[in-house]
C-alpha positions as MATLAB code, in Angstrom:
seq = 'MLNNTHKPLSHLDWLEAEAIHILREVAGQCSNPVLLFSGGKDSLCILRLAEKAFRPGRFPFPLLHIDTGHNYQEVIDFRDQRAAELGERLIVRSLEDSMKRGTIVLKNPDEPRNKHQSVTLLEAIEEFGFDCCIGGARRDEEKARAKERIMSFRDEFGQWDPKNQRPELWNLYNARSHKGENIRAFPISNWTEMDVWQYIERENLALPSIYFAHQRDVFMRGGAIFPANVPLANGEVINQPKNGEEIINMQVRFRTVGDITCTAPVISDADSVSKIVVETATTTITERGATRLDDQTSDASMEQRKKEGYF';
ca = [
      85.938   98.014   59.855;
      87.524   98.553   63.258;
      89.468   95.674   64.664;
      88.164   95.167   68.189;
      90.454   92.279   69.014;
      92.762   92.994   71.916;
      95.728   91.056   73.177;
      94.850   89.731   76.638;
      96.961   91.070   79.479;
      99.344   88.624   81.101;
      99.581   88.304   84.883;
     102.819   90.340   84.697;
     100.964   93.105   82.851;
      98.378   93.232   85.654;
     101.027   93.270   88.377;
     102.992   95.949   86.540;
      99.913   98.146   86.119;
      99.043   97.821   89.813;
     102.589   98.710   90.892;
     102.743  101.749   88.575;
      99.396  102.920   89.989;
     100.789  102.612   93.542;
     103.939  104.573   92.640;
     101.844  107.355   91.138;
      99.607  107.389   94.239;
     102.713  107.893   96.371;
     103.885  110.736   94.131;
     100.429  112.328   94.225;
      99.708  112.007   97.945;
     103.137  112.383   99.582;
     105.181  115.562   99.702;
     108.652  114.071  100.220;
     108.901  110.335   99.376;
     112.046  108.267   98.874;
     112.698  104.932   97.145;
     114.736  102.390   99.130;
     117.319  100.995   96.697;
     119.864   98.343   97.683;
     120.885   97.033   94.262;
     118.926   93.826   94.925;
     116.499   92.215   92.497;
     113.282   93.550   94.078;
     114.423   97.169   94.163;
     115.715   96.815   90.592;
     112.202   95.818   89.528;
     110.819   98.911   91.278;
     113.349  101.089   89.454;
     112.053   99.762   86.134;
     108.465  100.360   87.293;
     109.396  103.916   88.267;
     110.870  104.452   84.819;
     107.577  103.363   83.269;
     105.582  105.496   85.720;
     107.524  108.770   85.401;
     109.869  108.836   82.404;
     110.835  110.873   80.438;
     110.837  113.102   83.536;
     112.985  112.602   86.617;
     111.739  110.418   89.445;
     109.723  112.476   91.973;
     111.895  111.032   94.740;
     115.568  110.274   95.416;
     117.006  106.799   96.049;
     118.147  105.778   99.540;
     120.312  102.861  100.652;
     120.945  101.936  104.273;
     124.403  100.356  104.114;
     125.212   97.881  106.888;
     128.929   98.072  106.123;
     128.744   94.308  105.566;
     127.197   94.309  102.118;
     128.638   92.352   99.193;
     130.944   94.603   97.198;
     129.505   93.284   93.907;
     126.090   94.612   94.965;
     127.408   97.983   96.168;
     129.277   98.512   92.883;
     126.157   97.576   90.907;
     124.023   99.936   93.055;
     126.266  102.892   92.227;
     126.459  101.972   88.545;
     122.676  101.670   88.155;
     121.949  104.955   89.942;
     124.495  106.711   87.729;
     122.984  105.208   84.561;
     119.558  106.499   85.562;
     120.930  109.915   86.516;
     118.992  109.822   89.787;
     120.157  111.073   93.180;
     121.402  108.284   95.475;
     121.601  108.932   99.215;
     123.634  106.440  101.269;
     123.486  106.314  105.051;
     125.676  103.841  106.917;
     125.267  101.850  110.108;
     128.942  102.610  110.722;
     128.034  106.280  111.218;
     125.213  105.357  113.610;
     127.666  103.200  115.532;
     130.075  106.146  115.813;
     127.234  108.304  117.174;
     126.399  105.601  119.692;
     122.834  105.108  118.467;
     123.714  101.538  117.467;
     125.647   99.357  119.892;
     126.536   95.821  118.802;
     126.665   93.037  121.377;
     129.740   91.673  119.604;
     131.625   92.548  116.388;
     130.287   89.490  114.541;
     126.628   90.210  115.291;
     124.442   90.363  112.133;
     123.596   93.976  111.400;
     120.345   93.628  109.450;
     118.048   94.318  112.405;
     119.998   97.485  113.268;
     119.152   99.058  109.900;
     115.930  100.329  111.519;
     117.920  102.841  113.580;
     119.841  104.289  110.634;
     116.689  104.336  108.480;
     114.740  106.292  111.110;
     117.668  108.703  111.444;
     117.665  109.245  107.655;
     113.897  109.789  107.655;
     114.306  112.460  110.338;
     117.321  114.035  108.623;
     115.557  114.516  105.274;
     111.936  114.725  106.463;
     110.774  111.837  104.301;
     107.051  111.128  104.680;
     107.032  107.899  102.654;
     109.591  105.160  102.006;
     108.964  102.980   98.946;
     110.280   99.447   99.488;
     110.487   96.131   97.671;
     108.968   93.871  100.349;
     106.622   91.157   99.119;
     103.915   89.282  101.010;
     105.222   85.878   99.941;
     108.593   86.432  101.615;
     107.571   86.046  105.255;
     104.351   85.834  107.280;
     104.881   89.174  109.049;
     105.170   90.865  105.651;
     101.946   89.108  104.608;
     100.084   91.010  107.363;
     101.152   94.409  106.120;
      99.153   96.761  103.922;
     100.495   98.145  100.644;
     100.451  101.596  102.265;
     101.741  100.729  105.726;
     101.335  103.422  108.373;
     104.166  104.043  110.858;
     103.747  106.309  113.881;
     105.998  109.192  114.962;
     108.441  106.663  116.435;
     108.637  104.758  113.139;
     106.794  101.807  114.628;
     104.304   99.501  112.936;
     101.221   98.203  114.749;
      99.807   95.143  112.929;
      96.499   95.597  114.791;
      96.085   99.227  113.713;
      96.149   99.297  109.926;
      94.157  101.260  107.411;
      91.662   99.406  105.202;
      92.487   99.140  101.497;
      89.154   98.434   99.855;
      88.799   98.400   96.067;
      92.491   99.300   95.643;
      92.002  102.693   97.285;
      95.194  103.725   99.056;
      95.537  106.230  101.893;
      99.075  107.610  102.151;
      98.202  110.636  104.281;
     100.210  111.234  107.433;
     100.812  113.951  109.993;
     104.220  115.570  110.463;
     106.605  113.072  112.018;
     104.580  110.061  110.892;
     105.596  107.919  107.967;
     104.197  105.644  105.275;
     105.984  102.594  103.915;
     104.707  101.820  100.420;
     105.170   98.373   98.849;
     104.316   98.459   95.114;
     105.242   94.800   94.519;
     103.608   93.492   97.686;
     101.389   91.142   95.652;
     104.272   89.732   93.608;
     105.976   86.405   94.251;
     109.625   85.454   93.840;
     108.637   83.799   90.560;
     106.904   86.982   89.362;
     110.059   88.975   90.103;
     112.283   86.636   88.100;
     109.821   86.440   85.208;
     109.629   90.240   85.141;
     113.433   90.504   85.194;
     113.523   88.068   82.267;
     110.828   89.938   80.339;
     112.393   93.355   80.907;
     115.952   92.052   80.389;
     117.143   93.722   83.598;
     120.819   93.667   84.537;
     121.659   92.182   87.955;
     124.598   91.908   90.349;
     126.703   88.894   89.397;
     126.190   87.048   92.706;
     122.581   86.238   91.739;
     123.989   83.797   89.166;
     125.768   80.488   89.810;
     129.476   80.935   90.514;
     132.283   79.178   92.362;
     132.766   80.402   95.943;
     134.578   79.272   99.082;
     131.961   78.327  101.669;
     131.600   76.394  104.913;
     128.684   74.764  106.698;
     127.304   76.018  110.017;
     124.008   75.035  111.593;
     122.850   73.351  108.387;
     123.328   76.532  106.325;
     125.932   77.494  103.735;
     128.115   80.445  104.744;
     130.370   82.320  102.290;
     133.906   82.136  103.686;
     136.433   84.933  104.203;
     134.522   87.681  102.377;
     136.586   90.882  101.873;
     135.051   94.277  102.609;
     135.879   97.607  100.992;
     137.784   98.701  104.122;
     140.120   95.695  103.866;
     138.456   93.733  106.671;
     137.664   90.054  106.073;
     134.507   88.638  107.650;
     132.796   85.237  107.875;
     135.951   83.471  108.913;
     135.367   79.781  109.732;
     135.732   78.569  113.302;
     137.843   75.609  114.345;
     136.531   72.440  112.732;
     134.626   74.248  109.952;
     136.056   73.099  106.648;
     136.206   75.464  103.663;
     134.752   73.932  100.511;
     134.744   75.433   97.030;
     131.196   75.060   95.736;
     128.980   76.327   92.919;
     126.331   78.541   94.488;
     124.155   81.562   93.863;
     122.243   84.003   96.056;
     118.436   84.117   95.991;
     118.449   87.323   98.015;
     121.202   89.724   99.071;
     121.765   91.469  102.380;
     124.176   91.571  105.286;
     126.975   89.086  104.552;
     126.873   87.548  108.023;
     123.264   86.372  107.712;
     122.632   85.914  103.972;
     123.331   82.379  102.806;
     123.756   81.187   99.213;
     122.167   78.039   97.804;
     123.709   75.285   95.712;
     122.828   75.991   92.093;
     123.976   75.700   88.490;
     121.575   78.435   87.285;
     123.847   80.852   85.452;
     121.126   82.704   83.526;
     117.770   84.281   84.345;
     115.903   81.628   82.349;
     117.555   78.879   84.406;
     116.734   80.721   87.629;
     113.069   80.881   86.587;
     113.040   77.097   86.126;
     114.858   76.549   89.423;
     112.443   78.855   91.266;
     109.477   76.919   89.880;
     110.726   73.697   91.438;
     111.968   74.855   94.847;
     109.968   73.962   97.954;
     111.740   76.323  100.381;
     110.825   79.992  100.603;
     113.375   82.581   99.571;
     114.003   83.971  103.060;
     113.544   80.588  104.724;
     116.435   79.213  102.704;
     118.807   82.154  102.818;
     118.067   84.761  105.504;
     119.445   83.399  108.754;
     118.293   86.425  110.784;
     114.668   85.472  110.069;
     115.197   82.047  111.604;
     115.980   83.180  115.158;
     112.283   82.900  116.082;
     108.872   82.717  114.418;
     108.231   86.369  115.305;
     111.677   87.850  114.540;
     110.612   89.745  111.425;
     107.405   91.047  113.017;
     109.320   92.352  116.015;
     111.835   94.124  113.769;
     109.041   95.699  111.721;
     107.384   96.964  114.912;
     110.688   98.663  115.711;
     110.848  100.436  112.341;
     112.367   97.865  109.954;
     111.659   98.070  106.199;
];
C-alpha cells in the first residue's frame, strides 16, 4: 500500500519555494541579470537560494557589489571569501571611482555615502548592460520598500515611480523591459528579519563576524551608538568622536551592515544565530529603525532615494 502521508511544509519551505521561483523567472525572462551581493545576511540568503535554484550549474548571472569605500573590512573580506568558495564571478564598482570621475560630489568628507550608491549602481548597469538587478530588500524593513513590487520596474533613467507599477496577480511576474530600462527583482520581499535569521539557522549559513556580539569601542551621538575610530583598508580612520563624546567599550552586534558612518550597532550578548533568533523575537524596534541612521533623516528619505535609482 502506498503511503500518502506527507510532511507539511513549514513557512520557511513556502518562502524558499517562492524565492526560488522568482529567481528562475528572472533567469527565464531577462537576458543579462546580475545579483547584488554585499556580504550581508540578506544577500547571503539569496546566494543559498540561487544555489538551490541553479546548482549543479553555474549561476546565470554574476555578482555585483557597489562598494562605498566605507564598508566594514570584516564584511568585505567575507564577501570575497564567499564568492571565491562559490566559484562565481564578482564585480566590484566603487563610489571612490565615481567621485574621481566627478559623477559623485560629497558635501563634506564625513557625509554618509549610502544614498550616493545609486549613481555608481546606474553607471555599472550602463557599463555591463544589465537588464535586471536581483536584490535582498524586504518589505518589512521600511515603508517605502513595502510599496514596491517583487519585480520593480525602473525607467531609462533608473528611476522608480511608486504610482506606476505593474500588477502581480496570482504570483505572475512581468520582468520584461525595453533597452535602457531595468528591473529590480526582490526574491525575499515577503520575508521578515525573523525569517532571515531562522533560514540562516536552518541552512547553517556562515556570516561576517560583526553580526555576532563582540566588544567594540563606541560613542553616543543623537541617541544612537556609533562605532569609534574604525580603520579602513586604505589606512584612513573614520567615525572619530567629537569633543565631549566619550569612547566606551561595549558589547554590541550589528543587525544590518552598510556604510560605517550611518550603520549603528545595538547592545547585545547574542553570540550565536540561535541567540539572535530569540533576541529578534523580542525586539520592538525595526531593523533599519534601530540601526540605519540615513533612513531617519525624514519619513520619505528611503522613498526619495529609491526614486533616484537606489536598490
